[in-house]
mmCIF file of C-alpha atoms in Angstrom:
data_model
loop_
_atom_site.group_PDB
_atom_site.id
_atom_site.type_symbol
_atom_site.label_atom_id
_atom_site.label_comp_id
_atom_site.label_asym_id
_atom_site.label_seq_id
_atom_site.Cartn_x
_atom_site.Cartn_y
_atom_site.Cartn_z
ATOM 1 C CA MET C 1 99.871 89.899 133.182
ATOM 2 C CA ILE C 2 100.905 93.255 131.781
ATOM 3 C CA LYS C 3 103.157 91.973 128.989
ATOM 4 C CA PRO C 4 101.583 91.371 125.579
ATOM 5 C CA TYR C 5 101.066 87.830 124.348
ATOM 6 C CA ALA C 6 103.423 86.618 121.644
ATOM 7 C CA PRO C 7 101.944 86.238 118.163
ATOM 8 C CA GLY C 8 100.495 82.805 117.407
ATOM 9 C CA TYR C 9 99.905 80.478 114.470
ATOM 10 C CA VAL C 10 103.229 81.485 112.924
ATOM 11 C CA LYS C 11 103.850 80.217 109.397
ATOM 12 C CA ILE C 12 106.699 80.454 106.916
ATOM 13 C CA ASP C 13 105.599 80.389 103.289
ATOM 14 C CA GLY C 14 102.220 79.031 104.412
ATOM 15 C CA THR C 15 103.647 76.166 106.515
ATOM 16 C CA LEU C 16 103.310 76.042 110.305
ATOM 17 C CA TYR C 17 106.656 76.791 111.924
ATOM 18 C CA ASN C 18 106.922 73.492 113.795
ATOM 19 C CA GLU C 19 107.239 71.553 110.557
ATOM 20 C CA ASP C 20 110.352 71.038 108.434
ATOM 21 C CA ILE C 21 110.355 74.076 106.163
ATOM 22 C CA THR C 22 112.336 74.451 102.971
ATOM 23 C CA HIS C 23 112.004 77.568 100.863
ATOM 24 C CA THR C 24 113.409 79.283 97.817
ATOM 25 C CA GLY C 25 113.348 83.013 97.209
ATOM 26 C CA ASP C 26 111.734 85.484 99.572
ATOM 27 C CA VAL C 27 110.597 84.255 103.006
ATOM 28 C CA SER C 28 106.994 85.134 103.851
ATOM 29 C CA ILE C 29 106.175 85.034 107.581
ATOM 30 C CA THR C 30 102.596 85.286 108.814
ATOM 31 C CA TRP C 31 101.082 85.170 112.302
ATOM 32 C CA LYS C 32 97.856 85.798 114.202
ATOM 33 C CA HIS C 33 97.315 88.511 116.792
ATOM 34 C CA ARG C 34 96.980 87.523 120.449
ATOM 35 C CA ASN C 35 95.355 89.775 123.054
ATOM 36 C CA ARG C 36 95.923 89.455 126.808
ATOM 37 C CA LEU C 37 92.787 91.505 127.544
ATOM 38 C CA THR C 38 90.361 89.290 125.628
ATOM 39 C CA GLN C 39 92.157 85.976 126.235
ATOM 40 C CA TYR C 40 92.882 86.440 129.938
ATOM 41 C CA GLU C 41 90.711 83.529 131.121
ATOM 42 C CA ASN C 42 92.583 80.969 129.041
ATOM 43 C CA MET C 43 96.217 80.901 128.083
ATOM 44 C CA PRO C 44 96.394 81.392 124.332
ATOM 45 C CA ILE C 45 96.971 78.319 122.217
ATOM 46 C CA GLN C 46 99.772 79.303 119.877
ATOM 47 C CA ASN C 47 98.595 77.117 116.994
ATOM 48 C CA ASP C 48 95.024 78.399 117.185
ATOM 49 C CA SER C 49 94.232 79.942 113.801
ATOM 50 C CA THR C 50 91.983 82.588 115.381
ATOM 51 C CA SER C 51 93.170 86.167 115.119
ATOM 52 C CA TYR C 52 92.125 88.272 118.102
ATOM 53 C CA ALA C 53 91.700 92.036 117.966
ATOM 54 C CA VAL C 54 95.165 93.475 118.371
ATOM 55 C CA GLU C 55 95.776 95.273 121.645
ATOM 56 C CA ALA C 56 96.251 99.034 121.151
ATOM 57 C CA THR C 57 99.821 100.111 120.309
ATOM 58 C CA THR C 58 101.055 96.527 119.850
ATOM 59 C CA THR C 59 103.784 96.059 117.274
ATOM 60 C CA TYR C 60 106.014 93.118 116.396
ATOM 61 C CA THR C 61 109.763 92.720 116.291
ATOM 62 C CA ILE C 62 111.624 90.146 114.205
ATOM 63 C CA GLU C 63 115.296 89.296 114.639
ATOM 64 C CA VAL C 64 117.036 87.597 111.712
ATOM 65 C CA TYR C 65 119.908 85.134 112.222
ATOM 66 C CA ASP C 66 122.119 83.785 109.430
ATOM 67 C CA GLU C 67 123.329 80.214 108.864
ATOM 68 C CA GLY C 68 126.124 80.780 111.427
ATOM 69 C CA ASP C 69 123.444 81.764 113.987
ATOM 70 C CA SER C 70 124.679 85.365 114.100
ATOM 71 C CA LEU C 71 122.130 88.143 114.533
ATOM 72 C CA VAL C 72 122.213 90.112 111.268
ATOM 73 C CA ASN C 73 119.311 92.549 111.706
ATOM 74 C CA THR C 74 116.342 93.495 113.849
ATOM 75 C CA TYR C 75 113.129 94.729 112.252
ATOM 76 C CA ALA C 76 110.976 96.567 114.817
ATOM 77 C CA GLY C 77 107.666 98.407 114.752
ATOM 78 C CA LEU C 78 105.981 95.914 112.432
ATOM 79 C CA THR C 79 102.187 96.000 112.320
ATOM 80 C CA GLY C 80 99.673 93.681 110.724
ATOM 81 C CA GLU C 81 99.980 89.917 110.483
ATOM 82 C CA SER C 82 102.628 89.385 107.824
ATOM 83 C CA TRP C 83 106.143 90.323 106.836
ATOM 84 C CA THR C 84 108.422 89.310 103.964
ATOM 85 C CA TYR C 85 112.181 88.890 104.142
ATOM 86 C CA THR C 86 113.372 89.419 100.580
ATOM 87 C CA ASP C 87 116.507 88.110 98.923
ATOM 88 C CA ALA C 88 117.671 91.736 98.643
ATOM 89 C CA MET C 89 117.265 92.223 102.412
ATOM 90 C CA GLU C 90 119.206 89.010 103.078
ATOM 91 C CA ARG C 91 122.036 90.100 100.782
ATOM 92 C CA ALA C 92 122.234 93.518 102.486
ATOM 93 C CA ASP C 93 121.945 92.150 106.043
ATOM 94 C CA CYS C 94 124.517 89.402 105.544
ATOM 95 C CA GLY C 95 126.963 91.246 103.290
ATOM 96 C CA ILE C 96 126.351 88.784 100.467
ATOM 97 C CA GLY C 97 127.276 90.031 97.029
ATOM 98 C CA ALA C 98 124.904 90.341 94.125
ATOM 99 C CA SER C 99 123.484 87.279 92.405
ATOM 100 C CA PRO C 100 124.799 84.684 91.532
ATOM 101 C CA ALA C 101 126.565 84.719 94.940
ATOM 102 C CA PRO C 102 124.738 82.079 97.016
ATOM 103 C CA LEU C 103 122.457 83.045 99.875
ATOM 104 C CA ASN C 104 122.467 81.418 103.328
ATOM 105 C CA THR C 105 121.678 77.706 103.559
ATOM 106 C CA SER C 106 119.427 78.403 106.561
ATOM 107 C CA LEU C 107 117.847 81.328 108.386
ATOM 108 C CA ARG C 108 116.304 81.686 111.836
ATOM 109 C CA PHE C 109 113.741 84.285 112.912
ATOM 110 C CA LYS C 110 112.676 85.313 116.438
ATOM 111 C CA ILE C 111 109.285 87.005 116.587
ATOM 112 C CA TRP C 112 107.674 88.715 119.567
ATOM 113 C CA ALA C 113 105.099 91.349 120.456
ATOM 114 C CA VAL C 114 105.881 94.782 121.907
ATOM 115 C CA ARG C 115 103.411 97.146 123.576
ATOM 116 C CA GLY C 116 104.939 100.354 124.898
ATOM 117 C CA SER C 117 107.950 99.336 126.988
ATOM 118 C CA TYR C 118 106.624 95.786 127.502
ATOM 119 C CA ILE C 119 107.897 92.828 125.495
ATOM 120 C CA SER C 120 106.063 89.511 125.301
ATOM 121 C CA GLU C 121 107.437 86.992 127.756
ATOM 122 C CA LYS C 122 107.505 84.320 125.079
ATOM 123 C CA HIS C 123 108.594 84.580 121.488
ATOM 124 C CA ASN C 124 108.430 82.341 118.463
ATOM 125 C CA ILE C 125 111.536 80.952 116.829
ATOM 126 C CA VAL C 126 111.101 79.809 113.263
ATOM 127 C CA SER C 127 113.778 78.365 111.015
ATOM 128 C CA THR C 128 113.957 77.666 107.335
ATOM 129 C CA ARG C 129 116.532 76.177 105.026
ATOM 130 C CA VAL C 130 117.181 76.421 101.325
#
């Protein structure tokens, strides 16, 4: 396989993505690196908390969808194992006025790995609601 593995062990605000997640304020998303070169003998287990050495030039892309399931922004070239979607970013991305205008009642994030021109075959979809 030449495509990078998708990030694993994805959490929102410290909670695994496959659980019912409710948040207030900024949304903190964390994940663990996966590496096709060191994990080639076994398919990676996505909920394995192990972080593998990141494959050279791998970055992450996150798409943000609003409560109407419309794509509002794409954040590319992310490195490391965490990213925060702030209230200010949500207001700018969704055209929501300044506080006290309410934010979205739910958000959805798609997360995948990119290495050069290759995109991970799988991606993670995580949702949260207020």
